[in-house]
Amino acid sequence: MLFQLALWRIELVEYFRAQLREDPDIASAVAAIRTLLEFLKRDKGETILGLRESLKWATACLTGVDSSVAVSSGGELFLRFITLTSLEHQDLSRCKKMMEERGELFLEKISMSRSKVAKLCHTFIKDGAKILTHSYSRVVLRVLEKAAAEKKRFSVYVTESQPDSAGRQMAEALRKLNVPVTVVLDAAVGYVLEKVDLVIIGAEGVVESGGIINKIGTYQMALCSKTHNKPFYVVAESFKFVRLYPLNQQDVPDKFKYKADTLKTVQNLSEEHPIIDYTPPSLITLLFTDLGVLTPSAVSDELIKLYL
Amino acid sequence: MADSGVTDEPVSKEEIERAKSEGKELTKEEKQRLRKEKKHHKKNKEKKDDKASQESEKEKKPVSTDAPVSQPPSQPTTQKAPSPVPTPAPVPVPASEAAVAADKPAKSKAELKAERRARQEAERSSKQGKKGDVGQPAPTSKPKAPPSELQPVVKRLPEHIQADNPDVLRKLAKKLERQQIPLRSDYGYKVSLFSHLHQYSRKAPLTQLLSIPSTVIHPAIVRLGLQYSQGIVAGSNARSVALLHAFKQVIMDYTTPPKEELSRDLVNKLKPYISFLNQCRPLSASMGNAIKYIKKEISYISSQDKEKEAKTKLLNCIESYISDKIIIAAIAIAKYSIEKISEGDVILVYGCSSLVNHILCEAFEKGIKFHVIVVDSRPRLEGREALRRLVKKGISCTYVLISAVSYILPEVSKVFLGAHALLANGYVMSRVGTSQIALVAKAFNVPVLVCCETYKFCERVQTDSFVSNELDDPDDLIVTRKGKTQLEDWQQVKSLGLLNLVYDVTPPDFVDLVITELGMIPCTSVPVVLRVKNVDQ
């Protein structure tokens, strides 16, 4: 039995990694959901409860690979979405078929979410705007692509975003779009903010209070823009909404703060540097999601609708 | 309602003439005639209580003088004559009465003096946009005028925040007289900002004025009222649970009189009890919601059910309400709260909230090591009770008074507060001093968590602590130290007023998190929960 589980785990993780390799542009949560759907199709469980348990186990496996908030929130939402219907049919196989159909529907919906967000957000970028962004976010890239396609002229400042210099990747992608881009040090955010008109960043997770969890350095940027009175916009798809409610930086669970490999290998986490931080809702102006343009207090409304 | 206005027309015009000559006083016969006509119309529309009202009205006839006659207990304060009265009589309007009439157009229609009605019509047609009043608490709310063409629906101010309005007081007196409940009189000089609230003395409990045996009020309710007014039963949850238990006793002892339906008669039996309890101590939001629930459950009883079954059903409903909304909710809230308490935390609590004490005891039992700072304030000194309970469990505690709160806050990691009610705009209504603690905690960047069950959520909206509050006995502030009692003769000093407030409201910006049995929500999501709850029902 244990041997079986181990085999399944390896298969699962391989499938997940393959998804990420094939299409580097999709969100990790989407890849996770595709994997879970595949798992559902192959599962040979006998009961609904057993099915739920195995799906939860599969999600746990995937978070073991990629510890980001998005994967765990995506998994939970997937589970919710398919089980919201199920239980009218007596026959398990018919139930499973329903679930698979709903799973496909869910996947299709969320694949469209990035374009919906881009459509909403690009109107907020005016001609001649100077935008500040942080690290590498595919959603922000899509938004800027759309704005460029609408023949808007704007320039972008990107922070380098150590420790993995993801900002340089973003700068490369933007240069390909012929957008004038400057890479700045993480420490230079306060310096550059007076030249900037608006700040747009992505999010790894959106929490119940309306705050966000994102790459380390976001909180600093939000504090500085609040002081400079610059609008701070967040773009995120709705599957990133997660049922967490951190009160402060300390309150964010450790499993999200560090990379998955670090969590497994390192004994004393206090010597490791966290890779994400929490930005409270009071610093955020607006959130652009595929559910619409929301204020931070409206996020809780939407979460209640999704989850309750 | 329109036709009643039309038929009254010729009568009212005559009376207006006569009233003018007599100096605005109706004779008894006219009053009786009007009353009869009005009742006749009401009978055609209303289903309940016509007979009872007539009887009580007839009782009152010898008593009533030229004071305004009380309206029959049928509640819908429909505007009888607003629509079709073509020409209001041009009676000169004294300014003060006009103001009073404008204050409560829905209520004033109850006045049977015709010239007053006519005067109000003049008022109403001139003043279209009345001030929108604050939402009413559930037990005293009455449905608004449906077919009023002249003006949109006007909400009435609840009675308990109009203590300085003599007409409201008179109306209240009449209503209590009819229900055979003694009226409690205010005590002492009231600070002018709060003169619209009642202020009672604990040394004069309402029960002294009751006759023995009191046939109108059930003894369980009398006992409850006394416990409320003397402060023996205090605290939002305790009061609600005591109320529900007393109602269970009432229902057990209840027998339906012949020719009456249980669903309607029982509700009417409960009304004087609620007035009595309101006189003993103003009802809290949680009690209001509980009463609403009971009345709804009673109204669902169909006439087919036998009395015994109906009573058992009601008793079970009450039991399940207590169990679901209070006891199990506390367990759920404790579960969520324990996630937020970590090792080595220093938690600040204020006063004595049964829910917060429960949470801390549960967390301690789970083995989390934390330290508690209990903040207390005069004159109630409720923190001592909380301290006693926590120390008994073995939790290490510190005790300070509220004046020291900015001194100890740098050491605090979290603040846990209980709530009396959560208002629809996200404001938290709680014991006086809570908003102070939330403010200082915000200044020190300490997270503030409010724990509140959903049955305490109310539809009211309030942005300050003045509009609707409770004034406790001012003599509580008198203290004897070293044999000297400083404020003993405070009533003699004309310029001195003692203010003993009970509640205050905290804005949602100071609160980081509200923990309810539905989960953890931000303060601004209270209306969403209310909406979801209404949809459920």
PDB file of C-alpha atoms in Angstrom, chain B residues 172-318:
ATOM      1  CA  LEU B 172     -45.164  55.530  27.004  1.00  0.00           C
ATOM      2  CA  ALA B 173     -46.967  56.165  30.272  1.00  0.00           C
ATOM      3  CA  LYS B 174     -50.292  55.472  28.657  1.00  0.00           C
ATOM      4  CA  LYS B 175     -49.027  52.298  27.077  1.00  0.00           C
ATOM      5  CA  LEU B 176     -47.595  51.039  30.351  1.00  0.00           C
ATOM      6  CA  GLU B 177     -50.756  51.951  32.182  1.00  0.00           C
ATOM      7  CA  ARG B 178     -52.712  49.916  29.750  1.00  0.00           C
ATOM      8  CA  GLN B 179     -50.360  46.995  30.194  1.00  0.00           C
ATOM      9  CA  GLN B 180     -50.526  47.508  33.976  1.00  0.00           C
ATOM     10  CA  ILE B 181     -46.793  47.965  34.340  1.00  0.00           C
ATOM     11  CA  PRO B 182     -45.469  50.704  36.618  1.00  0.00           C
ATOM     12  CA  LEU B 183     -43.509  53.490  34.963  1.00  0.00           C
ATOM     13  CA  ARG B 184     -40.011  54.006  36.248  1.00  0.00           C
ATOM     14  CA  SER B 185     -39.072  57.605  36.801  1.00  0.00           C
ATOM     15  CA  ASP B 186     -35.717  59.135  36.038  1.00  0.00           C
ATOM     16  CA  TYR B 187     -33.351  59.914  38.841  1.00  0.00           C
ATOM     17  CA  GLY B 188     -30.986  62.773  39.365  1.00  0.00           C
ATOM     18  CA  TYR B 189     -29.630  65.473  37.124  1.00  0.00           C
ATOM     19  CA  LYS B 190     -28.688  64.282  33.647  1.00  0.00           C
ATOM     20  CA  VAL B 191     -25.731  65.666  31.757  1.00  0.00           C
ATOM     21  CA  SER B 192     -27.185  67.696  28.889  1.00  0.00           C
ATOM     22  CA  LEU B 193     -25.527  65.718  26.082  1.00  0.00           C
ATOM     23  CA  PHE B 194     -27.243  62.584  27.333  1.00  0.00           C
ATOM     24  CA  SER B 195     -30.528  64.061  28.460  1.00  0.00           C
ATOM     25  CA  HIS B 196     -32.310  62.056  25.777  1.00  0.00           C
ATOM     26  CA  LEU B 197     -31.531  58.812  27.615  1.00  0.00           C
ATOM     27  CA  HIS B 198     -33.167  57.403  30.727  1.00  0.00           C
ATOM     28  CA  GLN B 199     -31.268  57.348  33.992  1.00  0.00           C
ATOM     29  CA  TYR B 200     -32.589  55.170  36.769  1.00  0.00           C
ATOM     30  CA  SER B 201     -31.531  54.561  40.323  1.00  0.00           C
ATOM     31  CA  ARG B 202     -30.801  51.077  41.498  1.00  0.00           C
ATOM     32  CA  LYS B 203     -32.278  51.840  44.915  1.00  0.00           C
ATOM     33  CA  ALA B 204     -35.717  52.183  43.371  1.00  0.00           C
ATOM     34  CA  PRO B 205     -36.340  48.910  41.571  1.00  0.00           C
ATOM     35  CA  LEU B 206     -39.452  48.687  39.498  1.00  0.00           C
ATOM     36  CA  THR B 207     -40.718  45.715  41.444  1.00  0.00           C
ATOM     37  CA  GLN B 208     -41.438  47.798  44.552  1.00  0.00           C
ATOM     38  CA  LEU B 209     -44.242  49.458  42.647  1.00  0.00           C
ATOM     39  CA  LEU B 210     -45.822  46.208  41.583  1.00  0.00           C
ATOM     40  CA  SER B 211     -48.833  44.937  43.469  1.00  0.00           C
ATOM     41  CA  ILE B 212     -48.728  41.468  44.970  1.00  0.00           C
ATOM     42  CA  PRO B 213     -49.884  39.180  43.519  1.00  0.00           C
ATOM     43  CA  SER B 214     -49.218  40.582  40.107  1.00  0.00           C
ATOM     44  CA  THR B 215     -51.497  38.825  37.717  1.00  0.00           C
ATOM     45  CA  VAL B 216     -50.280  40.547  34.590  1.00  0.00           C
ATOM     46  CA  ILE B 217     -46.628  39.644  34.814  1.00  0.00           C
ATOM     47  CA  HIS B 218     -45.387  36.106  35.267  1.00  0.00           C
ATOM     48  CA  PRO B 219     -43.282  35.703  38.440  1.00  0.00           C
ATOM     49  CA  ALA B 220     -40.327  34.350  36.465  1.00  0.00           C
ATOM     50  CA  ILE B 221     -40.269  37.583  34.503  1.00  0.00           C
ATOM     51  CA  VAL B 222     -40.569  39.674  37.655  1.00  0.00           C
ATOM     52  CA  ARG B 223     -37.594  37.863  39.102  1.00  0.00           C
ATOM     53  CA  LEU B 224     -35.671  38.325  35.873  1.00  0.00           C
ATOM     54  CA  GLY B 225     -36.442  42.030  35.783  1.00  0.00           C
ATOM     55  CA  LEU B 226     -35.209  42.432  39.321  1.00  0.00           C
ATOM     56  CA  GLN B 227     -32.033  40.526  38.515  1.00  0.00           C
ATOM     57  CA  TYR B 228     -31.421  42.811  35.542  1.00  0.00           C
ATOM     58  CA  SER B 229     -32.042  46.054  37.353  1.00  0.00           C
ATOM     59  CA  GLN B 230     -29.877  45.137  40.332  1.00  0.00           C
ATOM     60  CA  GLY B 231     -27.055  43.935  38.089  1.00  0.00           C
ATOM     61  CA  ILE B 232     -27.178  40.368  39.382  1.00  0.00           C
ATOM     62  CA  VAL B 233     -27.443  39.064  35.828  1.00  0.00           C
ATOM     63  CA  ALA B 234     -25.072  41.090  33.700  1.00  0.00           C
ATOM     64  CA  GLY B 235     -23.257  40.494  30.449  1.00  0.00           C
ATOM     65  CA  SER B 236     -24.755  40.070  27.006  1.00  0.00           C
ATOM     66  CA  ASN B 237     -24.810  36.264  26.853  1.00  0.00           C
ATOM     67  CA  ALA B 238     -25.967  35.828  30.439  1.00  0.00           C
ATOM     68  CA  ARG B 239     -28.872  38.189  29.940  1.00  0.00           C
ATOM     69  CA  SER B 240     -30.002  36.497  26.748  1.00  0.00           C
ATOM     70  CA  VAL B 241     -29.810  33.023  28.228  1.00  0.00           C
ATOM     71  CA  ALA B 242     -31.681  34.124  31.358  1.00  0.00           C
ATOM     72  CA  LEU B 243     -34.328  35.719  29.176  1.00  0.00           C
ATOM     73  CA  LEU B 244     -34.778  32.568  27.138  1.00  0.00           C
ATOM     74  CA  HIS B 245     -35.052  30.416  30.228  1.00  0.00           C
ATOM     75  CA  ALA B 246     -37.668  32.727  31.681  1.00  0.00           C
ATOM     76  CA  PHE B 247     -39.620  32.568  28.452  1.00  0.00           C
ATOM     77  CA  LYS B 248     -39.460  28.796  28.570  1.00  0.00           C
ATOM     78  CA  GLN B 249     -41.047  28.953  32.018  1.00  0.00           C
ATOM     79  CA  VAL B 250     -43.710  31.299  30.698  1.00  0.00           C
ATOM     80  CA  ILE B 251     -44.518  28.994  27.817  1.00  0.00           C
ATOM     81  CA  MET B 252     -44.701  25.985  30.088  1.00  0.00           C
ATOM     82  CA  ASP B 253     -47.209  27.724  32.331  1.00  0.00           C
ATOM     83  CA  TYR B 254     -49.229  29.116  29.486  1.00  0.00           C
ATOM     84  CA  THR B 255     -52.708  27.923  28.596  1.00  0.00           C
ATOM     85  CA  THR B 256     -54.566  29.181  25.585  1.00  0.00           C
ATOM     86  CA  PRO B 257     -57.759  30.969  26.553  1.00  0.00           C
ATOM     87  CA  PRO B 258     -60.878  29.708  24.741  1.00  0.00           C
ATOM     88  CA  LYS B 259     -61.581  31.116  21.305  1.00  0.00           C
ATOM     89  CA  GLU B 260     -58.011  32.361  20.965  1.00  0.00           C
ATOM     90  CA  GLU B 261     -55.232  31.070  18.825  1.00  0.00           C
ATOM     91  CA  LEU B 262     -51.994  30.209  20.540  1.00  0.00           C
ATOM     92  CA  SER B 263     -49.854  31.848  17.899  1.00  0.00           C
ATOM     93  CA  ARG B 264     -51.467  35.241  18.334  1.00  0.00           C
ATOM     94  CA  ASP B 265     -52.373  35.211  21.964  1.00  0.00           C
ATOM     95  CA  LEU B 266     -48.977  34.140  23.213  1.00  0.00           C
ATOM     96  CA  VAL B 267     -47.262  36.944  21.312  1.00  0.00           C
ATOM     97  CA  ASN B 268     -49.633  39.416  22.929  1.00  0.00           C
ATOM     98  CA  LYS B 269     -48.960  37.930  26.335  1.00  0.00           C
ATOM     99  CA  LEU B 270     -45.266  38.471  25.790  1.00  0.00           C
ATOM    100  CA  LYS B 271     -45.588  42.146  24.947  1.00  0.00           C
ATOM    101  CA  PRO B 272     -46.189  43.447  28.490  1.00  0.00           C
ATOM    102  CA  TYR B 273     -43.351  41.235  29.731  1.00  0.00           C
ATOM    103  CA  ILE B 274     -41.014  42.803  27.244  1.00  0.00           C
ATOM    104  CA  SER B 275     -42.141  46.301  28.231  1.00  0.00           C
ATOM    105  CA  PHE B 276     -41.579  45.404  31.858  1.00  0.00           C
ATOM    106  CA  LEU B 277     -38.074  44.098  31.203  1.00  0.00           C
ATOM    107  CA  ASN B 278     -37.367  47.184  29.140  1.00  0.00           C
ATOM    108  CA  GLN B 279     -38.348  49.345  32.081  1.00  0.00           C
ATOM    109  CA  CYS B 280     -36.104  47.368  34.415  1.00  0.00           C
ATOM    110  CA  ARG B 281     -33.136  47.662  32.124  1.00  0.00           C
ATOM    111  CA  PRO B 282     -33.033  48.614  28.424  1.00  0.00           C
ATOM    112  CA  LEU B 283     -32.908  45.536  26.204  1.00  0.00           C
ATOM    113  CA  SER B 284     -29.625  44.611  24.607  1.00  0.00           C
ATOM    114  CA  ALA B 285     -29.203  43.844  20.912  1.00  0.00           C
ATOM    115  CA  SER B 286     -28.749  40.142  21.618  1.00  0.00           C
ATOM    116  CA  MET B 287     -31.954  40.048  23.648  1.00  0.00           C
ATOM    117  CA  GLY B 288     -33.716  41.882  20.853  1.00  0.00           C
ATOM    118  CA  ASN B 289     -32.659  39.279  18.313  1.00  0.00           C
ATOM    119  CA  ALA B 290     -33.674  36.466  20.642  1.00  0.00           C
ATOM    120  CA  ILE B 291     -37.123  37.985  21.105  1.00  0.00           C
ATOM    121  CA  LYS B 292     -37.498  38.412  17.359  1.00  0.00           C
ATOM    122  CA  TYR B 293     -36.672  34.766  16.908  1.00  0.00           C
ATOM    123  CA  ILE B 294     -39.175  33.619  19.526  1.00  0.00           C
ATOM    124  CA  LYS B 295     -41.942  35.739  18.081  1.00  0.00           C
ATOM    125  CA  LYS B 296     -41.232  34.349  14.654  1.00  0.00           C
ATOM    126  CA  GLU B 297     -41.309  30.787  15.917  1.00  0.00           C
ATOM    127  CA  ILE B 298     -44.581  31.416  17.728  1.00  0.00           C
ATOM    128  CA  SER B 299     -46.139  32.868  14.630  1.00  0.00           C
ATOM    129  CA  TYR B 300     -45.183  29.749  12.689  1.00  0.00           C
ATOM    130  CA  ILE B 301     -47.298  27.576  14.974  1.00  0.00           C
ATOM    131  CA  SER B 302     -50.295  26.544  12.924  1.00  0.00           C
ATOM    132  CA  SER B 303     -53.736  26.444  14.466  1.00  0.00           C
ATOM    133  CA  GLN B 304     -53.928  22.727  13.747  1.00  0.00           C
ATOM    134  CA  ASP B 305     -51.379  21.848  16.404  1.00  0.00           C
ATOM    135  CA  LYS B 306     -52.637  20.778  19.767  1.00  0.00           C
ATOM    136  CA  GLU B 307     -51.549  22.978  22.611  1.00  0.00           C
ATOM    137  CA  LYS B 308     -49.224  20.445  24.189  1.00  0.00           C
ATOM    138  CA  GLU B 309     -47.414  19.792  20.915  1.00  0.00           C
ATOM    139  CA  ALA B 310     -47.116  23.460  20.148  1.00  0.00           C
ATOM    140  CA  LYS B 311     -45.625  24.139  23.545  1.00  0.00           C
ATOM    141  CA  THR B 312     -43.140  21.299  23.199  1.00  0.00           C
ATOM    142  CA  LYS B 313     -42.173  22.569  19.795  1.00  0.00           C
ATOM    143  CA  LEU B 314     -41.565  26.054  21.138  1.00  0.00           C
ATOM    144  CA  LEU B 315     -39.549  24.775  24.059  1.00  0.00           C
ATOM    145  CA  ASN B 316     -37.389  22.772  21.686  1.00  0.00           C
ATOM    146  CA  CYS B 317     -36.898  25.805  19.476  1.00  0.00           C
ATOM    147  CA  ILE B 318     -35.665  27.818  22.406  1.00  0.00           C
TER     148      ILE B 318
END
